[in-house]
């Protein structure tokens, strides 16, 4: 009698979960596992954020907030855009959401008619195509490779555009490749999309996790794009489930309607905790962590290159390396299996990020401290 | 250039927000407003829950959990079903979600193909029809009235069923009417739905808020239904955004896939706090609150009847009275306006709950202490 909706046939699980299960099983047997598959910072939430959350809880009055979030938090985010990026964003255009996932659901829910096509760079964050499919849209892969730093160009977009295309999603810094788009490139993509009557969604979820290059926002150059952001990555608040989105003014009212029914409101303790996210003391902690991530990247990248992993493009953001493993193995899934079994090192095979040569790629996250990263590289070297 | 998806034309906001805005404006002018429109308990989250949340936060390690929730919490919910209702529910069938809203999204996302019809009692919780519409399903209203305690019967369901019907959603206790379904009635509805190859979703979000009658669960009589529940209402955790759902075994894997993409995981602090929800000390607090709600209902109901509000059916659950106002006014929207302006009493007009004689009904929530409820009734009496 089980009758599953058709969309579910197209919606894939996170394949890395199988690696993770195996890692847990091996750990239960007493094996020491190094986790290079995890898509979240290993650091705890910064103390001022935790303290703000604990302080808020003291009263016990944990009630609903407005569907679009606390006014004070929307204003704090607006100030952050001004102070950090010189971008003027009206608080009314800022939608606080249950994680960036919630933001993506609202954006796609309010924009996507059945059959609408969304252009998505491949490789890319896997949930994007599944969320498009969830609202009966059609995800269309834009295969990108190292020749364009795994980022789409106006030429890619123009070639793939059809009368049914609704828009383009890009990410900077990107998951799984860690590459950035320059603001001029974003503007060029926006122009290409806008000229065709479409919408550009810019994922800035890893904003602030930049190495050797300044963080930026599309909002300093465009107010007709959707910008998705998160307290999870740079701000170290994954488990709190809080993100935000900046939308063009004309969409706010409809997004509010949808947010009421999808979520009622974002987590209240998380919102109060996040009020401390932009304080100078918190930002100081976060900048120190950014330097630690940079050091990790600088230690891991050459070590992996020496083993035979190839990186045609220098990743400058997030906490991911997207390695070409074709000099080492024929299949990234088999390699990931071998690394977990023989080296006790967990990684994410390319299959989680799309259909564009996934067997040739492995995502390696540097969300573990530097000593462990060095040890992981050494263990991998021995196995290979 | 704003291009909104077609579904948004069918998705309504919570109309009560307009009343709420007016209430805030009047309060800002110094007026004393009594809130009988609020759909959440006025009580703080119980101290043991808050304490568990604060304790968990101490370490700062607020990371993602599995998409279906902490194993310990799923097991605690299973024990609760056993201890309180004598129902055996495997923890593997329990899905922890970001509020009951999240549970409803997962259920409808995994069950609804475009064009699928869902039968929804009218009046009913407004988000249900908008969530059906969000996944391109078609909400079909089942008009119900006081003659069946505002609950659908097998005859209603049989008469409305078409080849496109996917299933039926019911709620017990129900919002906005506060009425219950007996287990025999739920089984009869399940049989009617199952005989036609459909699915029954039972909303037990207000479970435990029962007056003069024992709380129950559909799960003690059926394991082929979807049961949605929440930590918001009985457990007093609205702002934490945490709920759960029990699903037939064959749906778990697909729901897990969808949960990964929709939410990544439910709020981690909320899950750790909720581990304290089933402790004896917490349940003692909650039972005392249940008695307070019963006292409020017993004070408010006769006072409103005396003024001319009619209640053809005795509400036995949740914290709502759904009043027939046709002896007092021609339009519940006009009456709600008048009550907020002249009496300083905020209520929710029927329009928020469907198209079935909304102008004749007003929802009155007793989420305010007894003295204020008595004062509200007195103020209303004076105005009318």
PDB file of C-alpha atoms in Angstrom, chain B residues 30-300:
ATOM      1  CA  UNK B  30      -1.001  52.913  25.770  1.00  0.00           C
ATOM      2  CA  UNK B  31      -4.166  50.810  25.377  1.00  0.00           C
ATOM      3  CA  UNK B  32      -4.411  47.624  27.442  1.00  0.00           C
ATOM      4  CA  UNK B  33      -4.966  44.749  25.005  1.00  0.00           C
ATOM      5  CA  UNK B  34      -6.112  41.261  26.025  1.00  0.00           C
ATOM      6  CA  UNK B  35      -4.833  38.658  23.583  1.00  0.00           C
ATOM      7  CA  UNK B  36      -7.368  35.932  22.818  1.00  0.00           C
ATOM      8  CA  UNK B  37      -5.966  35.373  19.340  1.00  0.00           C
ATOM      9  CA  UNK B  38      -2.652  33.738  20.225  1.00  0.00           C
ATOM     10  CA  UNK B  39      -2.153  30.096  19.251  1.00  0.00           C
ATOM     11  CA  UNK B  40       0.546  29.325  21.785  1.00  0.00           C
ATOM     12  CA  UNK B  41       0.611  28.751  25.544  1.00  0.00           C
ATOM     13  CA  UNK B  42       1.370  31.835  27.629  1.00  0.00           C
ATOM     14  CA  UNK B  43       3.410  29.684  30.026  1.00  0.00           C
ATOM     15  CA  UNK B  44       7.197  29.644  29.764  1.00  0.00           C
ATOM     16  CA  UNK B  45       8.858  26.410  28.687  1.00  0.00           C
ATOM     17  CA  UNK B  46       8.958  24.150  31.770  1.00  0.00           C
ATOM     18  CA  UNK B  47      12.064  24.718  33.905  1.00  0.00           C
ATOM     19  CA  UNK B  48      13.514  21.191  33.460  1.00  0.00           C
ATOM     20  CA  UNK B  49      13.348  21.622  29.667  1.00  0.00           C
ATOM     21  CA  UNK B  50      14.968  25.055  29.789  1.00  0.00           C
ATOM     22  CA  UNK B  51      17.610  23.753  32.185  1.00  0.00           C
ATOM     23  CA  UNK B  52      18.410  20.825  29.883  1.00  0.00           C
ATOM     24  CA  UNK B  53      18.782  23.257  26.981  1.00  0.00           C
ATOM     25  CA  UNK B  54      21.069  25.550  28.956  1.00  0.00           C
ATOM     26  CA  UNK B  55      23.135  22.632  30.206  1.00  0.00           C
ATOM     27  CA  UNK B  56      23.582  21.312  26.694  1.00  0.00           C
ATOM     28  CA  UNK B  57      24.748  24.712  25.446  1.00  0.00           C
ATOM     29  CA  UNK B  58      27.522  24.944  28.025  1.00  0.00           C
ATOM     30  CA  UNK B  59      30.016  23.053  25.886  1.00  0.00           C
ATOM     31  CA  UNK B  60      29.230  25.151  22.830  1.00  0.00           C
ATOM     32  CA  UNK B  61      29.343  22.052  20.635  1.00  0.00           C
ATOM     33  CA  UNK B  62      26.122  22.656  18.751  1.00  0.00           C
ATOM     34  CA  UNK B  63      26.601  20.535  15.657  1.00  0.00           C
ATOM     35  CA  UNK B  64      24.225  18.867  13.201  1.00  0.00           C
ATOM     36  CA  UNK B  65      22.396  15.740  14.353  1.00  0.00           C
ATOM     37  CA  UNK B  66      21.190  12.907  12.120  1.00  0.00           C
ATOM     38  CA  UNK B  67      18.454  14.147   9.774  1.00  0.00           C
ATOM     39  CA  UNK B  68      15.798  12.073  11.539  1.00  0.00           C
ATOM     40  CA  UNK B  69      16.846  13.340  14.966  1.00  0.00           C
ATOM     41  CA  UNK B  70      18.880  12.159  17.953  1.00  0.00           C
ATOM     42  CA  UNK B  71      18.486   8.438  18.564  1.00  0.00           C
ATOM     43  CA  UNK B  72      18.019   9.126  22.289  1.00  0.00           C
ATOM     44  CA  UNK B  73      15.106  11.467  21.553  1.00  0.00           C
ATOM     45  CA  UNK B  74      13.426   9.047  19.143  1.00  0.00           C
ATOM     46  CA  UNK B  75      13.724   6.370  21.829  1.00  0.00           C
ATOM     47  CA  UNK B  76      12.351   8.718  24.491  1.00  0.00           C
ATOM     48  CA  UNK B  77       9.315   9.455  22.304  1.00  0.00           C
ATOM     49  CA  UNK B  78       8.789   5.713  21.777  1.00  0.00           C
ATOM     50  CA  UNK B  79       8.893   5.146  25.551  1.00  0.00           C
ATOM     51  CA  UNK B  80       6.389   7.983  26.007  1.00  0.00           C
ATOM     52  CA  UNK B  81       3.952   6.285  23.625  1.00  0.00           C
ATOM     53  CA  UNK B  82       4.376   3.070  25.571  1.00  0.00           C
ATOM     54  CA  UNK B  83       4.135   4.505  29.061  1.00  0.00           C
ATOM     55  CA  UNK B  84       1.344   6.997  28.469  1.00  0.00           C
ATOM     56  CA  UNK B  85      -0.779   5.278  25.828  1.00  0.00           C
ATOM     57  CA  UNK B  86       0.310   1.628  25.913  1.00  0.00           C
ATOM     58  CA  UNK B  87       1.219   1.982  22.225  1.00  0.00           C
ATOM     59  CA  UNK B  88       4.247   0.151  20.860  1.00  0.00           C
ATOM     60  CA  UNK B  89       5.985   2.355  18.290  1.00  0.00           C
ATOM     61  CA  UNK B  90       9.423   1.434  16.972  1.00  0.00           C
ATOM     62  CA  UNK B  91      11.854   4.382  17.381  1.00  0.00           C
ATOM     63  CA  UNK B  92      12.868   3.832  13.740  1.00  0.00           C
ATOM     64  CA  UNK B  93       9.394   5.024  12.668  1.00  0.00           C
ATOM     65  CA  UNK B  94       9.697   8.265  14.638  1.00  0.00           C
ATOM     66  CA  UNK B  95      10.948  11.277  12.675  1.00  0.00           C
ATOM     67  CA  UNK B  96      12.008  14.360  14.676  1.00  0.00           C
ATOM     68  CA  UNK B  97      11.212  17.537  12.753  1.00  0.00           C
ATOM     69  CA  UNK B  98      11.523  21.348  12.899  1.00  0.00           C
ATOM     70  CA  UNK B  99       8.055  21.783  14.407  1.00  0.00           C
ATOM     71  CA  UNK B 100       4.926  20.021  13.283  1.00  0.00           C
ATOM     72  CA  UNK B 101       5.112  22.281  10.218  1.00  0.00           C
ATOM     73  CA  UNK B 102       8.270  20.432   9.208  1.00  0.00           C
ATOM     74  CA  UNK B 103       6.529  17.106   9.737  1.00  0.00           C
ATOM     75  CA  UNK B 104       3.599  18.142   7.549  1.00  0.00           C
ATOM     76  CA  UNK B 105       5.991  19.267   4.801  1.00  0.00           C
ATOM     77  CA  UNK B 106       7.792  15.942   4.819  1.00  0.00           C
ATOM     78  CA  UNK B 107       4.558  13.943   4.830  1.00  0.00           C
ATOM     79  CA  UNK B 108       3.003  15.941   2.008  1.00  0.00           C
ATOM     80  CA  UNK B 109       6.260  16.124   0.052  1.00  0.00           C
ATOM     81  CA  UNK B 110       6.680  12.375   0.069  1.00  0.00           C
ATOM     82  CA  UNK B 111       3.012  11.586  -0.617  1.00  0.00           C
ATOM     83  CA  UNK B 112       1.709  14.232  -3.016  1.00  0.00           C
ATOM     84  CA  UNK B 113       1.964  14.114  -6.793  1.00  0.00           C
ATOM     85  CA  UNK B 114       0.828  17.141  -8.819  1.00  0.00           C
ATOM     86  CA  UNK B 115      -2.957  17.131  -8.974  1.00  0.00           C
ATOM     87  CA  UNK B 116      -3.389  14.762  -6.029  1.00  0.00           C
ATOM     88  CA  UNK B 117      -6.362  15.767  -3.917  1.00  0.00           C
ATOM     89  CA  UNK B 118      -6.263  15.917  -0.124  1.00  0.00           C
ATOM     90  CA  UNK B 119      -9.481  16.025   1.855  1.00  0.00           C
ATOM     91  CA  UNK B 120      -9.232  18.623   4.628  1.00  0.00           C
ATOM     92  CA  UNK B 121     -11.954  19.407   7.164  1.00  0.00           C
ATOM     93  CA  UNK B 122     -13.140  23.010   6.907  1.00  0.00           C
ATOM     94  CA  UNK B 123     -12.792  24.792   9.323  1.00  0.00           C
ATOM     95  CA  UNK B 124      -9.259  23.573   9.938  1.00  0.00           C
ATOM     96  CA  UNK B 125      -5.654  24.638  10.448  1.00  0.00           C
ATOM     97  CA  UNK B 126      -5.006  26.958   7.501  1.00  0.00           C
ATOM     98  CA  UNK B 127      -1.447  25.879   6.714  1.00  0.00           C
ATOM     99  CA  UNK B 128      -2.588  22.380   5.763  1.00  0.00           C
ATOM    100  CA  UNK B 129      -4.196  23.497   2.542  1.00  0.00           C
ATOM    101  CA  UNK B 130      -1.331  25.818   1.702  1.00  0.00           C
ATOM    102  CA  UNK B 131       1.244  23.069   2.217  1.00  0.00           C
ATOM    103  CA  UNK B 132      -0.777  20.741  -0.032  1.00  0.00           C
ATOM    104  CA  UNK B 133      -0.810  23.503  -2.643  1.00  0.00           C
ATOM    105  CA  UNK B 134       2.920  24.121  -2.203  1.00  0.00           C
ATOM    106  CA  UNK B 135       3.650  20.607  -3.467  1.00  0.00           C
ATOM    107  CA  UNK B 136       1.205  21.081  -6.363  1.00  0.00           C
ATOM    108  CA  UNK B 137      -1.505  19.016  -4.698  1.00  0.00           C
ATOM    109  CA  UNK B 138      -5.121  20.139  -4.619  1.00  0.00           C
ATOM    110  CA  UNK B 139      -6.708  20.820  -1.244  1.00  0.00           C
ATOM    111  CA  UNK B 140     -10.370  19.776  -1.202  1.00  0.00           C
ATOM    112  CA  UNK B 141     -12.448  21.189   1.628  1.00  0.00           C
ATOM    113  CA  UNK B 142     -14.729  18.866   3.589  1.00  0.00           C
ATOM    114  CA  UNK B 143     -17.236  21.294   5.136  1.00  0.00           C
ATOM    115  CA  UNK B 144     -17.987  20.126   8.675  1.00  0.00           C
ATOM    116  CA  UNK B 145     -20.202  21.674  11.305  1.00  0.00           C
ATOM    117  CA  UNK B 146     -21.410  21.304  14.852  1.00  0.00           C
ATOM    118  CA  UNK B 147     -23.660  18.348  13.929  1.00  0.00           C
ATOM    119  CA  UNK B 148     -20.530  16.170  13.715  1.00  0.00           C
ATOM    120  CA  UNK B 149     -18.484  18.147  16.264  1.00  0.00           C
ATOM    121  CA  UNK B 150     -16.719  19.792  13.285  1.00  0.00           C
ATOM    122  CA  UNK B 151     -15.116  16.423  12.476  1.00  0.00           C
ATOM    123  CA  UNK B 152     -15.446  14.502   9.201  1.00  0.00           C
ATOM    124  CA  UNK B 153     -17.244  11.154   9.076  1.00  0.00           C
ATOM    125  CA  UNK B 154     -16.728   8.161   6.769  1.00  0.00           C
ATOM    126  CA  UNK B 155     -19.794   9.398   4.864  1.00  0.00           C
ATOM    127  CA  UNK B 156     -18.144  12.779   4.242  1.00  0.00           C
ATOM    128  CA  UNK B 157     -15.012  11.059   3.028  1.00  0.00           C
ATOM    129  CA  UNK B 158     -16.804   8.555   0.802  1.00  0.00           C
ATOM    130  CA  UNK B 159     -18.875  11.307  -0.803  1.00  0.00           C
ATOM    131  CA  UNK B 160     -15.862  13.490  -1.571  1.00  0.00           C
ATOM    132  CA  UNK B 161     -13.487  10.751  -2.749  1.00  0.00           C
ATOM    133  CA  UNK B 162     -12.447  10.827  -6.410  1.00  0.00           C
ATOM    134  CA  UNK B 163      -9.893   8.787  -8.385  1.00  0.00           C
ATOM    135  CA  UNK B 164      -7.431  11.622  -7.716  1.00  0.00           C
ATOM    136  CA  UNK B 165      -7.838  11.656  -3.946  1.00  0.00           C
ATOM    137  CA  UNK B 166      -4.609  10.874  -2.150  1.00  0.00           C
ATOM    138  CA  UNK B 167      -5.853  10.954   1.412  1.00  0.00           C
ATOM    139  CA  UNK B 168      -7.472  12.661   4.364  1.00  0.00           C
ATOM    140  CA  UNK B 169      -6.072  14.872   7.102  1.00  0.00           C
ATOM    141  CA  UNK B 170      -7.833  15.070  10.468  1.00  0.00           C
ATOM    142  CA  UNK B 171      -6.897  16.675  13.788  1.00  0.00           C
ATOM    143  CA  UNK B 172      -7.738  15.587  17.323  1.00  0.00           C
ATOM    144  CA  UNK B 173      -7.877  17.789  19.317  1.00  0.00           C
ATOM    145  CA  UNK B 174      -8.653  20.126  16.427  1.00  0.00           C
ATOM    146  CA  UNK B 175      -7.705  23.716  15.712  1.00  0.00           C
ATOM    147  CA  UNK B 176      -9.827  25.951  15.634  1.00  0.00           C
ATOM    148  CA  UNK B 177     -12.703  24.004  17.182  1.00  0.00           C
ATOM    149  CA  UNK B 178     -11.093  22.163  20.111  1.00  0.00           C
ATOM    150  CA  UNK B 179     -13.095  19.014  19.360  1.00  0.00           C
ATOM    151  CA  UNK B 180     -11.843  15.430  19.485  1.00  0.00           C
ATOM    152  CA  UNK B 181     -12.223  12.259  17.472  1.00  0.00           C
ATOM    153  CA  UNK B 182     -12.715   9.030  19.392  1.00  0.00           C
ATOM    154  CA  UNK B 183     -10.373   6.179  18.511  1.00  0.00           C
ATOM    155  CA  UNK B 184     -13.251   4.196  17.014  1.00  0.00           C
ATOM    156  CA  UNK B 185     -14.010   7.140  14.768  1.00  0.00           C
ATOM    157  CA  UNK B 186     -10.379   7.406  13.669  1.00  0.00           C
ATOM    158  CA  UNK B 187     -10.306   3.685  12.886  1.00  0.00           C
ATOM    159  CA  UNK B 188     -13.502   4.034  10.849  1.00  0.00           C
ATOM    160  CA  UNK B 189     -11.950   6.937   8.899  1.00  0.00           C
ATOM    161  CA  UNK B 190      -8.757   4.944   8.396  1.00  0.00           C
ATOM    162  CA  UNK B 191     -10.788   1.999   7.070  1.00  0.00           C
ATOM    163  CA  UNK B 192     -12.690   4.261   4.695  1.00  0.00           C
ATOM    164  CA  UNK B 193      -9.483   5.820   3.401  1.00  0.00           C
ATOM    165  CA  UNK B 194      -7.520   2.556   3.224  1.00  0.00           C
ATOM    166  CA  UNK B 195     -10.301   0.793   1.333  1.00  0.00           C
ATOM    167  CA  UNK B 196      -9.792   3.411  -1.370  1.00  0.00           C
ATOM    168  CA  UNK B 197      -6.002   3.083  -1.417  1.00  0.00           C
ATOM    169  CA  UNK B 198      -5.455   6.387   0.356  1.00  0.00           C
ATOM    170  CA  UNK B 199      -3.518   7.623   3.370  1.00  0.00           C
ATOM    171  CA  UNK B 200      -4.757   9.069   6.651  1.00  0.00           C
ATOM    172  CA  UNK B 201      -2.747  11.813   8.369  1.00  0.00           C
ATOM    173  CA  UNK B 202      -3.742  12.412  11.995  1.00  0.00           C
ATOM    174  CA  UNK B 203      -2.682  15.713  13.547  1.00  0.00           C
ATOM    175  CA  UNK B 204      -2.159  15.106  17.284  1.00  0.00           C
ATOM    176  CA  UNK B 205      -0.368  18.430  17.806  1.00  0.00           C
ATOM    177  CA  UNK B 206      -2.637  19.296  20.740  1.00  0.00           C
ATOM    178  CA  UNK B 207      -2.399  15.841  22.282  1.00  0.00           C
ATOM    179  CA  UNK B 208      -2.435  16.001  26.073  1.00  0.00           C
ATOM    180  CA  UNK B 209      -4.463  19.222  26.169  1.00  0.00           C
ATOM    181  CA  UNK B 210      -7.680  17.357  26.916  1.00  0.00           C
ATOM    182  CA  UNK B 211     -10.323  18.335  29.448  1.00  0.00           C
ATOM    183  CA  UNK B 212     -12.695  15.827  31.021  1.00  0.00           C
ATOM    184  CA  UNK B 213     -11.529  13.077  28.710  1.00  0.00           C
ATOM    185  CA  UNK B 214      -8.348  11.007  28.482  1.00  0.00           C
ATOM    186  CA  UNK B 215      -5.729  11.831  25.865  1.00  0.00           C
ATOM    187  CA  UNK B 216      -5.251   9.152  23.224  1.00  0.00           C
ATOM    188  CA  UNK B 217      -3.281   8.386  20.090  1.00  0.00           C
ATOM    189  CA  UNK B 218      -4.316   6.857  16.802  1.00  0.00           C
ATOM    190  CA  UNK B 219      -1.148   4.761  17.075  1.00  0.00           C
ATOM    191  CA  UNK B 220      -2.679   2.497  19.678  1.00  0.00           C
ATOM    192  CA  UNK B 221      -5.111   1.320  17.012  1.00  0.00           C
ATOM    193  CA  UNK B 222      -3.293   1.745  13.696  1.00  0.00           C
ATOM    194  CA  UNK B 223       0.251   1.555  12.351  1.00  0.00           C
ATOM    195  CA  UNK B 224      -0.589   2.440   8.752  1.00  0.00           C
ATOM    196  CA  UNK B 225      -1.363   6.117   9.429  1.00  0.00           C
ATOM    197  CA  UNK B 226       0.867   9.209   9.571  1.00  0.00           C
ATOM    198  CA  UNK B 227       0.698  10.822  13.031  1.00  0.00           C
ATOM    199  CA  UNK B 228       2.001  14.377  13.443  1.00  0.00           C
ATOM    200  CA  UNK B 229       2.887  15.698  16.875  1.00  0.00           C
ATOM    201  CA  UNK B 230       4.718  18.635  18.425  1.00  0.00           C
ATOM    202  CA  UNK B 231       6.647  19.799  21.451  1.00  0.00           C
ATOM    203  CA  UNK B 232       5.020  23.211  21.004  1.00  0.00           C
ATOM    204  CA  UNK B 233       1.631  23.022  22.663  1.00  0.00           C
ATOM    205  CA  UNK B 234       1.338  20.511  25.524  1.00  0.00           C
ATOM    206  CA  UNK B 235       5.086  20.639  26.185  1.00  0.00           C
ATOM    207  CA  UNK B 236       5.215  24.454  25.965  1.00  0.00           C
ATOM    208  CA  UNK B 237       8.115  24.701  23.516  1.00  0.00           C
ATOM    209  CA  UNK B 238       6.704  26.772  20.618  1.00  0.00           C
ATOM    210  CA  UNK B 239       9.745  28.973  19.920  1.00  0.00           C
ATOM    211  CA  UNK B 240      12.166  26.032  20.000  1.00  0.00           C
ATOM    212  CA  UNK B 241      10.538  24.716  16.786  1.00  0.00           C
ATOM    213  CA  UNK B 242      10.470  20.996  17.403  1.00  0.00           C
ATOM    214  CA  UNK B 243       7.932  18.357  16.507  1.00  0.00           C
ATOM    215  CA  UNK B 244       7.807  14.761  15.404  1.00  0.00           C
ATOM    216  CA  UNK B 245       5.945  12.391  13.169  1.00  0.00           C
ATOM    217  CA  UNK B 246       5.332   8.647  13.246  1.00  0.00           C
ATOM    218  CA  UNK B 247       5.122   7.104   9.783  1.00  0.00           C
ATOM    219  CA  UNK B 248       4.464   3.634   8.371  1.00  0.00           C
ATOM    220  CA  UNK B 249       7.748   1.766   8.043  1.00  0.00           C
ATOM    221  CA  UNK B 250       7.796   1.790   4.228  1.00  0.00           C
ATOM    222  CA  UNK B 251       8.061   5.594   4.105  1.00  0.00           C
ATOM    223  CA  UNK B 252      10.987   6.136   6.481  1.00  0.00           C
ATOM    224  CA  UNK B 253      13.774   5.953   3.927  1.00  0.00           C
ATOM    225  CA  UNK B 254      12.172   8.453   1.537  1.00  0.00           C
ATOM    226  CA  UNK B 255      11.323  10.813   4.355  1.00  0.00           C
ATOM    227  CA  UNK B 256      14.931  10.689   5.494  1.00  0.00           C
ATOM    228  CA  UNK B 257      16.092  11.733   2.011  1.00  0.00           C
ATOM    229  CA  UNK B 258      13.674  14.646   1.963  1.00  0.00           C
ATOM    230  CA  UNK B 259      14.574  15.687   5.529  1.00  0.00           C
ATOM    231  CA  UNK B 260      18.269  15.869   4.586  1.00  0.00           C
ATOM    232  CA  UNK B 261      17.550  18.382   1.844  1.00  0.00           C
ATOM    233  CA  UNK B 262      14.743  20.344   3.507  1.00  0.00           C
ATOM    234  CA  UNK B 263      16.286  20.760   6.955  1.00  0.00           C
ATOM    235  CA  UNK B 264      19.695  18.965   7.214  1.00  0.00           C
ATOM    236  CA  UNK B 265      18.621  18.258  10.804  1.00  0.00           C
ATOM    237  CA  UNK B 266      16.234  19.617  13.451  1.00  0.00           C
ATOM    238  CA  UNK B 267      17.522  22.188  15.969  1.00  0.00           C
ATOM    239  CA  UNK B 268      20.164  20.551  18.162  1.00  0.00           C
ATOM    240  CA  UNK B 269      19.584  22.629  21.327  1.00  0.00           C
ATOM    241  CA  UNK B 270      15.841  22.006  20.995  1.00  0.00           C
ATOM    242  CA  UNK B 271      16.391  18.259  20.747  1.00  0.00           C
ATOM    243  CA  UNK B 272      18.586  18.183  23.829  1.00  0.00           C
ATOM    244  CA  UNK B 273      16.089  20.319  25.736  1.00  0.00           C
ATOM    245  CA  UNK B 274      13.251  18.016  24.653  1.00  0.00           C
ATOM    246  CA  UNK B 275      15.026  15.027  26.188  1.00  0.00           C
ATOM    247  CA  UNK B 276      13.780  16.459  29.501  1.00  0.00           C
ATOM    248  CA  UNK B 277      10.189  16.740  28.240  1.00  0.00           C
ATOM    249  CA  UNK B 278       9.116  13.269  29.343  1.00  0.00           C
ATOM    250  CA  UNK B 279      10.677  13.311  32.815  1.00  0.00           C
ATOM    251  CA  UNK B 280       8.238  12.883  35.729  1.00  0.00           C
ATOM    252  CA  UNK B 281       8.999  16.368  37.065  1.00  0.00           C
ATOM    253  CA  UNK B 282       8.219  17.946  33.699  1.00  0.00           C
ATOM    254  CA  UNK B 283       5.025  15.963  33.211  1.00  0.00           C
ATOM    255  CA  UNK B 284       3.886  17.109  36.663  1.00  0.00           C
ATOM    256  CA  UNK B 285       4.299  20.759  35.603  1.00  0.00           C
ATOM    257  CA  UNK B 286       2.475  20.067  32.344  1.00  0.00           C
ATOM    258  CA  UNK B 287      -0.440  18.364  34.085  1.00  0.00           C
ATOM    259  CA  UNK B 288      -0.797  21.348  36.423  1.00  0.00           C
ATOM    260  CA  UNK B 289      -0.953  23.579  33.348  1.00  0.00           C
ATOM    261  CA  UNK B 290      -3.532  21.326  31.775  1.00  0.00           C
ATOM    262  CA  UNK B 291      -5.689  21.842  34.854  1.00  0.00           C
ATOM    263  CA  UNK B 292      -5.176  25.594  34.557  1.00  0.00           C
ATOM    264  CA  UNK B 293      -6.318  25.460  30.923  1.00  0.00           C
ATOM    265  CA  UNK B 294      -9.378  23.451  32.018  1.00  0.00           C
ATOM    266  CA  UNK B 295     -10.216  26.058  34.661  1.00  0.00           C
ATOM    267  CA  UNK B 296      -9.882  28.826  32.099  1.00  0.00           C
ATOM    268  CA  UNK B 297     -12.145  27.042  29.681  1.00  0.00           C
ATOM    269  CA  UNK B 298     -14.683  26.458  32.445  1.00  0.00           C
ATOM    270  CA  UNK B 299     -14.643  30.142  33.362  1.00  0.00           C
ATOM    271  CA  UNK B 300     -14.710  31.538  29.828  1.00  0.00           C
TER     272      UNK B 300
END
